[in-house]
């Protein structure tokens, strides 16, 4: 390890026993002092490095390490070793100095819009491991005045709570009371969701230490680096939250329309809503075994085949939101069976979904999950717009975002239709020109006496005017769904017979209000269905 002597400003190399040292965490500027410059011209005064050295000497430390000048970046071997070792180096330091060059002296740091909370330091990918790895991190403003300290000491608890709020990282992790092993893969990824790096590959390389993996650096591989990181994680982990990216985003959201058929996430941003996911293996279920093969990921999975569509399968994931551990609901990944191989599946668009645990048998099946996207698709415009409105006390209807009220949606492969009005021919059997659409709507959680309800749309259409699916006939029904019971469970209990799954009505009395349907077919190519809930 190459260290900078804080007194002489000369480099010293250590191969066996490394002396105590301070380590610098910062964001790069335009005039950084580099190793090459020091080799050619010697040390040049630098506010950043001078401040680091002065503070180290005050703390009784003779040596410092900074990535700007202690790594010979012209050597690919040295750069690779440094990046793969960096988490360990930060963890082994006596103290880390986080220098926030964009935070002025004497500001109030307690507000969400303070210069501290908005510092560029909190947005960079590399500074994440530099915050977590060291046990002691002292934060300094542009003048090298102490802002606060992250440590295990009681007097630093208030500032550490502030850091937890700004970064969304668990307070216990920052205090050193919980280890990284106590956090799921998805949780750790979520911490990096809003961080960026200058080079796209560094999105992955900056996370190596958080997952205790090593891999060669291949600058130029682009986004493939993040996929390679996930493959490396799988070699040493049975944490299935790695497949739960996009969880808790609505199946009707903008992201749900495009995050299709790729097994692995494309960036940490895909895990932004996964900060509460924890590994959870139900009693009697053993951890899955998986191996990367030329056919895809070979995995032992507990699967349930939809009675509505034999090619639609749900694979249970051994993870759950922290408030769902031990509940009757399981997190499941929607999959589409390959037409050519019964053991090969593609991940479908949209997020993992919570379904009834009763759907699964606890019997594991050997399947292959394809890593890449599905074959190219032709997009069709649905020609049916569905809106939900409420009338309260004879006032004008209030429009509501269905995405905020939908609890379950079938077919899962149509999960973007209410937002985008597009579906894909690879997900829909166009030959039948008929489709059942079912979704459950959740009423207010704080009103236990109000039931949830299900809408069933039986839709016939024509493909004569492709790419538009022209509506021909629409039959609408609804039914009350008992709280605590899932739509999937009701369909399964009726063995796929929708007609007998629930007590369907063309107009539904919900007790507190009445639900009815109104179809506007004045435009023969684009019908509009208005679902009205009128208060009694």
PDB file of N, CA and C in Angstrom, residues 125-202:
ATOM      1  N   UNK A 125     -21.013   7.827  -6.479  1.00  0.00           N
ATOM      2  CA  UNK A 125     -20.996   6.396  -6.232  1.00  0.00           C
ATOM      3  C   UNK A 125     -19.884   5.934  -5.313  1.00  0.00           C
ATOM      4  N   UNK A 126     -18.676   6.468  -5.493  1.00  0.00           N
ATOM      5  CA  UNK A 126     -17.532   5.988  -4.719  1.00  0.00           C
ATOM      6  C   UNK A 126     -17.642   6.340  -3.234  1.00  0.00           C
ATOM      7  N   UNK A 127     -18.298   7.440  -2.899  1.00  0.00           N
ATOM      8  CA  UNK A 127     -18.336   7.862  -1.501  1.00  0.00           C
ATOM      9  C   UNK A 127     -19.246   7.000  -0.640  1.00  0.00           C
ATOM     10  N   UNK A 128     -20.047   6.128  -1.261  1.00  0.00           N
ATOM     11  CA  UNK A 128     -20.918   5.258  -0.474  1.00  0.00           C
ATOM     12  C   UNK A 128     -20.084   4.300   0.372  1.00  0.00           C
ATOM     13  N   UNK A 129     -19.161   3.577  -0.240  1.00  0.00           N
ATOM     14  CA  UNK A 129     -18.334   2.652   0.542  1.00  0.00           C
ATOM     15  C   UNK A 129     -17.408   3.415   1.481  1.00  0.00           C
ATOM     16  N   UNK A 130     -17.045   4.644   1.114  1.00  0.00           N
ATOM     17  CA  UNK A 130     -16.170   5.445   1.964  1.00  0.00           C
ATOM     18  C   UNK A 130     -16.896   5.927   3.218  1.00  0.00           C
ATOM     19  N   UNK A 131     -18.227   5.958   3.171  1.00  0.00           N
ATOM     20  CA  UNK A 131     -19.028   6.288   4.352  1.00  0.00           C
ATOM     21  C   UNK A 131     -19.230   5.067   5.242  1.00  0.00           C
ATOM     22  N   UNK A 132     -19.451   3.903   4.627  1.00  0.00           N
ATOM     23  CA  UNK A 132     -19.831   2.712   5.389  1.00  0.00           C
ATOM     24  C   UNK A 132     -18.627   1.959   5.950  1.00  0.00           C
ATOM     25  N   UNK A 133     -17.575   1.823   5.156  1.00  0.00           N
ATOM     26  CA  UNK A 133     -16.450   0.965   5.564  1.00  0.00           C
ATOM     27  C   UNK A 133     -15.737   1.436   6.825  1.00  0.00           C
ATOM     28  N   UNK A 134     -15.353   2.714   6.951  1.00  0.00           N
ATOM     29  CA  UNK A 134     -14.616   3.134   8.162  1.00  0.00           C
ATOM     30  C   UNK A 134     -15.541   3.192   9.375  1.00  0.00           C
ATOM     31  N   UNK A 135     -15.006   2.873  10.528  1.00  0.00           N
ATOM     32  CA  UNK A 135     -15.804   2.973  11.761  1.00  0.00           C
ATOM     33  C   UNK A 135     -15.902   4.414  12.243  1.00  0.00           C
ATOM     34  N   UNK A 136     -14.956   5.239  11.804  1.00  0.00           N
ATOM     35  CA  UNK A 136     -14.906   6.633  12.255  1.00  0.00           C
ATOM     36  C   UNK A 136     -14.741   7.542  11.034  1.00  0.00           C
ATOM     37  N   UNK A 137     -15.747   8.364  10.744  1.00  0.00           N
ATOM     38  CA  UNK A 137     -15.696   9.293   9.610  1.00  0.00           C
ATOM     39  C   UNK A 137     -15.965  10.697  10.141  1.00  0.00           C
ATOM     40  N   UNK A 138     -14.998  11.590   9.967  1.00  0.00           N
ATOM     41  CA  UNK A 138     -15.155  12.986  10.383  1.00  0.00           C
ATOM     42  C   UNK A 138     -15.421  13.840   9.149  1.00  0.00           C
ATOM     43  N   UNK A 139     -16.494  14.642   9.194  1.00  0.00           N
ATOM     44  CA  UNK A 139     -16.889  15.473   8.058  1.00  0.00           C
ATOM     45  C   UNK A 139     -16.377  16.897   8.247  1.00  0.00           C
ATOM     46  N   UNK A 140     -15.791  17.434   7.166  1.00  0.00           N
ATOM     47  CA  UNK A 140     -15.232  18.783   7.209  1.00  0.00           C
ATOM     48  C   UNK A 140     -15.805  19.631   6.077  1.00  0.00           C
ATOM     49  N   UNK A 141     -15.959  20.936   6.363  1.00  0.00           N
ATOM     50  CA  UNK A 141     -16.465  21.842   5.331  1.00  0.00           C
ATOM     51  C   UNK A 141     -15.303  22.338   4.465  1.00  0.00           C
ATOM     52  N   UNK A 142     -15.574  23.303   3.602  1.00  0.00           N
ATOM     53  CA  UNK A 142     -14.567  23.778   2.654  1.00  0.00           C
ATOM     54  C   UNK A 142     -13.343  24.387   3.332  1.00  0.00           C
ATOM     55  N   UNK A 143     -13.505  24.850   4.575  1.00  0.00           N
ATOM     56  CA  UNK A 143     -12.407  25.468   5.317  1.00  0.00           C
ATOM     57  C   UNK A 143     -11.711  24.486   6.247  1.00  0.00           C
ATOM     58  N   UNK A 144     -12.029  23.216   6.128  1.00  0.00           N
ATOM     59  CA  UNK A 144     -11.496  22.170   6.995  1.00  0.00           C
ATOM     60  C   UNK A 144     -11.882  22.389   8.461  1.00  0.00           C
ATOM     61  N   UNK A 145     -13.137  22.870   8.657  1.00  0.00           N
ATOM     62  CA  UNK A 145     -13.715  22.952   9.991  1.00  0.00           C
ATOM     63  C   UNK A 145     -14.664  21.768  10.176  1.00  0.00           C
ATOM     64  N   UNK A 146     -14.603  21.159  11.336  1.00  0.00           N
ATOM     65  CA  UNK A 146     -15.390  19.957  11.600  1.00  0.00           C
ATOM     66  C   UNK A 146     -16.886  20.249  11.564  1.00  0.00           C
ATOM     67  N   UNK A 147     -17.634  19.427  10.797  1.00  0.00           N
ATOM     68  CA  UNK A 147     -19.095  19.543  10.732  1.00  0.00           C
ATOM     69  C   UNK A 147     -19.735  18.574  11.720  1.00  0.00           C
ATOM     70  N   UNK A 148     -19.257  17.337  11.730  1.00  0.00           N
ATOM     71  CA  UNK A 148     -19.820  16.298  12.581  1.00  0.00           C
ATOM     72  C   UNK A 148     -19.070  15.006  12.348  1.00  0.00           C
ATOM     73  N   UNK A 149     -19.460  13.985  13.106  1.00  0.00           N
ATOM     74  CA  UNK A 149     -18.686  12.743  13.068  1.00  0.00           C
ATOM     75  C   UNK A 149     -19.611  11.535  13.110  1.00  0.00           C
ATOM     76  N   UNK A 150     -19.308  10.564  12.254  1.00  0.00           N
ATOM     77  CA  UNK A 150     -19.972   9.258  12.314  1.00  0.00           C
ATOM     78  C   UNK A 150     -19.057   8.308  13.059  1.00  0.00           C
ATOM     79  N   UNK A 151     -19.530   7.837  14.204  1.00  0.00           N
ATOM     80  CA  UNK A 151     -18.724   6.898  14.990  1.00  0.00           C
ATOM     81  C   UNK A 151     -19.661   6.077  15.867  1.00  0.00           C
ATOM     82  N   UNK A 152     -19.077   5.187  16.637  1.00  0.00           N
ATOM     83  CA  UNK A 152     -19.882   4.356  17.537  1.00  0.00           C
ATOM     84  C   UNK A 152     -20.126   5.036  18.878  1.00  0.00           C
ATOM     85  N   UNK A 153     -19.543   6.229  19.082  1.00  0.00           N
ATOM     86  CA  UNK A 153     -19.677   6.921  20.364  1.00  0.00           C
ATOM     87  C   UNK A 153     -21.041   7.602  20.495  1.00  0.00           C
ATOM     88  N   UNK A 154     -21.524   7.666  21.731  1.00  0.00           N
ATOM     89  CA  UNK A 154     -22.850   8.221  22.003  1.00  0.00           C
ATOM     90  C   UNK A 154     -22.946   9.692  21.606  1.00  0.00           C
ATOM     91  N   UNK A 155     -21.851  10.455  21.777  1.00  0.00           N
ATOM     92  CA  UNK A 155     -21.926  11.885  21.480  1.00  0.00           C
ATOM     93  C   UNK A 155     -22.103  12.178  19.987  1.00  0.00           C
ATOM     94  N   UNK A 156     -21.872  11.174  19.126  1.00  0.00           N
ATOM     95  CA  UNK A 156     -22.029  11.362  17.680  1.00  0.00           C
ATOM     96  C   UNK A 156     -23.350  10.802  17.145  1.00  0.00           C
ATOM     97  N   UNK A 157     -24.227  10.379  18.044  1.00  0.00           N
ATOM     98  CA  UNK A 157     -25.450   9.717  17.622  1.00  0.00           C
ATOM     99  C   UNK A 157     -26.381  10.658  16.839  1.00  0.00           C
ATOM    100  N   UNK A 158     -26.514  11.888  17.293  1.00  0.00           N
ATOM    101  CA  UNK A 158     -27.415  12.837  16.621  1.00  0.00           C
ATOM    102  C   UNK A 158     -26.955  13.090  15.189  1.00  0.00           C
ATOM    103  N   UNK A 159     -25.662  13.292  14.994  1.00  0.00           N
ATOM    104  CA  UNK A 159     -25.151  13.537  13.643  1.00  0.00           C
ATOM    105  C   UNK A 159     -25.290  12.289  12.772  1.00  0.00           C
ATOM    106  N   UNK A 160     -25.096  11.126  13.356  1.00  0.00           N
ATOM    107  CA  UNK A 160     -25.242   9.879  12.587  1.00  0.00           C
ATOM    108  C   UNK A 160     -26.685   9.683  12.150  1.00  0.00           C
ATOM    109  N   UNK A 161     -27.637  10.084  12.979  1.00  0.00           N
ATOM    110  CA  UNK A 161     -29.046  10.019  12.577  1.00  0.00           C
ATOM    111  C   UNK A 161     -29.319  10.955  11.407  1.00  0.00           C
ATOM    112  N   UNK A 162     -28.666  12.110  11.416  1.00  0.00           N
ATOM    113  CA  UNK A 162     -28.799  13.027  10.291  1.00  0.00           C
ATOM    114  C   UNK A 162     -28.246  12.388   9.012  1.00  0.00           C
ATOM    115  N   UNK A 163     -27.099  11.737   9.117  1.00  0.00           N
ATOM    116  CA  UNK A 163     -26.532  11.037   7.968  1.00  0.00           C
ATOM    117  C   UNK A 163     -27.481   9.954   7.454  1.00  0.00           C
ATOM    118  N   UNK A 164     -28.106   9.231   8.360  1.00  0.00           N
ATOM    119  CA  UNK A 164     -29.054   8.178   7.974  1.00  0.00           C
ATOM    120  C   UNK A 164     -30.224   8.765   7.199  1.00  0.00           C
ATOM    121  N   UNK A 165     -30.704   9.919   7.636  1.00  0.00           N
ATOM    122  CA  UNK A 165     -31.824  10.566   6.949  1.00  0.00           C
ATOM    123  C   UNK A 165     -31.420  11.045   5.553  1.00  0.00           C
ATOM    124  N   UNK A 166     -30.230  11.598   5.430  1.00  0.00           N
ATOM    125  CA  UNK A 166     -29.775  12.130   4.140  1.00  0.00           C
ATOM    126  C   UNK A 166     -29.492  11.007   3.156  1.00  0.00           C
ATOM    127  N   UNK A 167     -28.905   9.911   3.636  1.00  0.00           N
ATOM    128  CA  UNK A 167     -28.443   8.836   2.742  1.00  0.00           C
ATOM    129  C   UNK A 167     -29.428   7.680   2.598  1.00  0.00           C
ATOM    130  N   UNK A 168     -30.430   7.599   3.478  1.00  0.00           N
ATOM    131  CA  UNK A 168     -31.389   6.483   3.511  1.00  0.00           C
ATOM    132  C   UNK A 168     -30.714   5.163   3.904  1.00  0.00           C
ATOM    133  N   UNK A 169     -29.552   5.239   4.533  1.00  0.00           N
ATOM    134  CA  UNK A 169     -28.865   4.042   5.016  1.00  0.00           C
ATOM    135  C   UNK A 169     -29.278   3.791   6.461  1.00  0.00           C
ATOM    136  N   UNK A 170     -29.524   2.537   6.787  1.00  0.00           N
ATOM    137  CA  UNK A 170     -29.977   2.160   8.116  1.00  0.00           C
ATOM    138  C   UNK A 170     -29.041   2.720   9.193  1.00  0.00           C
ATOM    139  N   UNK A 171     -29.645   3.340  10.199  1.00  0.00           N
ATOM    140  CA  UNK A 171     -28.876   3.965  11.281  1.00  0.00           C
ATOM    141  C   UNK A 171     -27.974   2.956  11.980  1.00  0.00           C
ATOM    142  N   UNK A 172     -28.461   1.741  12.200  1.00  0.00           N
ATOM    143  CA  UNK A 172     -27.674   0.726  12.903  1.00  0.00           C
ATOM    144  C   UNK A 172     -26.427   0.332  12.110  1.00  0.00           C
ATOM    145  N   UNK A 173     -26.535   0.370  10.786  1.00  0.00           N
ATOM    146  CA  UNK A 173     -25.372   0.074   9.944  1.00  0.00           C
ATOM    147  C   UNK A 173     -24.330   1.174  10.094  1.00  0.00           C
ATOM    148  N   UNK A 174     -24.773   2.424  10.071  1.00  0.00           N
ATOM    149  CA  UNK A 174     -23.846   3.540  10.206  1.00  0.00           C
ATOM    150  C   UNK A 174     -23.180   3.567  11.585  1.00  0.00           C
ATOM    151  N   UNK A 175     -23.890   3.131  12.592  1.00  0.00           N
ATOM    152  CA  UNK A 175     -23.324   3.110  13.944  1.00  0.00           C
ATOM    153  C   UNK A 175     -22.458   1.883  14.197  1.00  0.00           C
ATOM    154  N   UNK A 176     -22.439   0.942  13.254  1.00  0.00           N
ATOM    155  CA  UNK A 176     -21.655  -0.272  13.437  1.00  0.00           C
ATOM    156  C   UNK A 176     -22.333  -1.318  14.287  1.00  0.00           C
ATOM    157  N   UNK A 177     -23.636  -1.141  14.544  1.00  0.00           N
ATOM    158  CA  UNK A 177     -24.377  -2.106  15.357  1.00  0.00           C
ATOM    159  C   UNK A 177     -24.926  -3.257  14.524  1.00  0.00           C
ATOM    160  N   UNK A 178     -25.018  -3.045  13.228  1.00  0.00           N
ATOM    161  CA  UNK A 178     -25.432  -4.104  12.291  1.00  0.00           C
ATOM    162  C   UNK A 178     -24.370  -4.202  11.208  1.00  0.00           C
ATOM    163  N   UNK A 179     -24.072  -5.421  10.787  1.00  0.00           N
ATOM    164  CA  UNK A 179     -23.080  -5.614   9.732  1.00  0.00           C
ATOM    165  C   UNK A 179     -23.771  -5.618   8.372  1.00  0.00           C
ATOM    166  N   UNK A 180     -22.968  -5.551   7.334  1.00  0.00           N
ATOM    167  CA  UNK A 180     -23.532  -5.620   5.981  1.00  0.00           C
ATOM    168  C   UNK A 180     -24.247  -6.944   5.745  1.00  0.00           C
ATOM    169  N   UNK A 181     -23.790  -8.001   6.401  1.00  0.00           N
ATOM    170  CA  UNK A 181     -24.419  -9.313   6.223  1.00  0.00           C
ATOM    171  C   UNK A 181     -25.853  -9.327   6.749  1.00  0.00           C
ATOM    172  N   UNK A 182     -26.192  -8.374   7.617  1.00  0.00           N
ATOM    173  CA  UNK A 182     -27.568  -8.286   8.126  1.00  0.00           C
ATOM    174  C   UNK A 182     -28.500  -7.597   7.134  1.00  0.00           C
ATOM    175  N   UNK A 183     -27.932  -7.023   6.074  1.00  0.00           N
ATOM    176  CA  UNK A 183     -28.708  -6.283   5.079  1.00  0.00           C
ATOM    177  C   UNK A 183     -28.788  -7.090   3.784  1.00  0.00           C
ATOM    178  N   UNK A 184     -29.948  -7.106   3.186  1.00  0.00           N
ATOM    179  CA  UNK A 184     -30.115  -7.853   1.942  1.00  0.00           C
ATOM    180  C   UNK A 184     -29.359  -7.191   0.804  1.00  0.00           C
ATOM    181  N   UNK A 185     -29.164  -7.951  -0.269  1.00  0.00           N
ATOM    182  CA  UNK A 185     -28.545  -7.403  -1.476  1.00  0.00           C
ATOM    183  C   UNK A 185     -29.358  -6.214  -1.980  1.00  0.00           C
ATOM    184  N   UNK A 186     -30.682  -6.357  -1.988  1.00  0.00           N
ATOM    185  CA  UNK A 186     -31.545  -5.281  -2.486  1.00  0.00           C
ATOM    186  C   UNK A 186     -31.419  -4.019  -1.632  1.00  0.00           C
ATOM    187  N   UNK A 187     -31.327  -4.183  -0.313  1.00  0.00           N
ATOM    188  CA  UNK A 187     -31.155  -3.026   0.572  1.00  0.00           C
ATOM    189  C   UNK A 187     -29.866  -2.284   0.242  1.00  0.00           C
ATOM    190  N   UNK A 188     -28.773  -3.026   0.119  1.00  0.00           N
ATOM    191  CA  UNK A 188     -27.484  -2.393  -0.160  1.00  0.00           C
ATOM    192  C   UNK A 188     -27.502  -1.700  -1.525  1.00  0.00           C
ATOM    193  N   UNK A 189     -28.138  -2.327  -2.502  1.00  0.00           N
ATOM    194  CA  UNK A 189     -28.255  -1.696  -3.822  1.00  0.00           C
ATOM    195  C   UNK A 189     -29.056  -0.399  -3.730  1.00  0.00           C
ATOM    196  N   UNK A 190     -30.089  -0.388  -2.872  1.00  0.00           N
ATOM    197  CA  UNK A 190     -30.951   0.803  -2.777  1.00  0.00           C
ATOM    198  C   UNK A 190     -30.176   2.015  -2.266  1.00  0.00           C
ATOM    199  N   UNK A 191     -29.129   1.772  -1.470  1.00  0.00           N
ATOM    200  CA  UNK A 191     -28.334   2.898  -0.960  1.00  0.00           C
ATOM    201  C   UNK A 191     -27.627   3.624  -2.106  1.00  0.00           C
ATOM    202  N   UNK A 192     -27.351   2.910  -3.189  1.00  0.00           N
ATOM    203  CA  UNK A 192     -26.638   3.510  -4.332  1.00  0.00           C
ATOM    204  C   UNK A 192     -27.589   3.978  -5.423  1.00  0.00           C
ATOM    205  N   UNK A 193     -28.890   3.873  -5.186  1.00  0.00           N
ATOM    206  CA  UNK A 193     -29.878   4.127  -6.240  1.00  0.00           C
ATOM    207  C   UNK A 193     -29.805   5.542  -6.806  1.00  0.00           C
ATOM    208  N   UNK A 194     -29.492   6.508  -5.971  1.00  0.00           N
ATOM    209  CA  UNK A 194     -29.485   7.909  -6.416  1.00  0.00           C
ATOM    210  C   UNK A 194     -28.073   8.458  -6.592  1.00  0.00           C
ATOM    211  N   UNK A 195     -27.098   7.571  -6.669  1.00  0.00           N
ATOM    212  CA  UNK A 195     -25.707   8.002  -6.812  1.00  0.00           C
ATOM    213  C   UNK A 195     -25.230   7.795  -8.247  1.00  0.00           C
ATOM    214  N   UNK A 196     -24.284   8.596  -8.664  1.00  0.00           N
ATOM    215  CA  UNK A 196     -23.783   8.523 -10.037  1.00  0.00           C
ATOM    216  C   UNK A 196     -22.257   8.461 -10.033  1.00  0.00           C
ATOM    217  N   UNK A 197     -21.719   8.021 -11.157  1.00  0.00           N
ATOM    218  CA  UNK A 197     -20.277   7.993 -11.363  1.00  0.00           C
ATOM    219  C   UNK A 197     -19.964   8.591 -12.730  1.00  0.00           C
ATOM    220  N   UNK A 198     -18.737   9.058 -12.897  1.00  0.00           N
ATOM    221  CA  UNK A 198     -18.353   9.649 -14.182  1.00  0.00           C
ATOM    222  C   UNK A 198     -18.331   8.599 -15.283  1.00  0.00           C
ATOM    223  N   UNK A 199     -17.769   7.439 -14.985  1.00  0.00           N
ATOM    224  CA  UNK A 199     -17.720   6.351 -15.951  1.00  0.00           C
ATOM    225  C   UNK A 199     -18.775   5.326 -15.598  1.00  0.00           C
ATOM    226  N   UNK A 200     -19.492   4.839 -16.592  1.00  0.00           N
ATOM    227  CA  UNK A 200     -20.625   3.956 -16.353  1.00  0.00           C
ATOM    228  C   UNK A 200     -20.195   2.666 -15.662  1.00  0.00           C
ATOM    229  N   UNK A 201     -18.996   2.179 -15.960  1.00  0.00           N
ATOM    230  CA  UNK A 201     -18.535   0.938 -15.336  1.00  0.00           C
ATOM    231  C   UNK A 201     -18.333   1.091 -13.835  1.00  0.00           C
ATOM    232  N   UNK A 202     -18.022   2.320 -13.403  1.00  0.00           N
ATOM    233  CA  UNK A 202     -17.759   2.548 -11.974  1.00  0.00           C
ATOM    234  C   UNK A 202     -19.018   2.418 -11.119  1.00  0.00           C
TER     235      UNK A 202
END
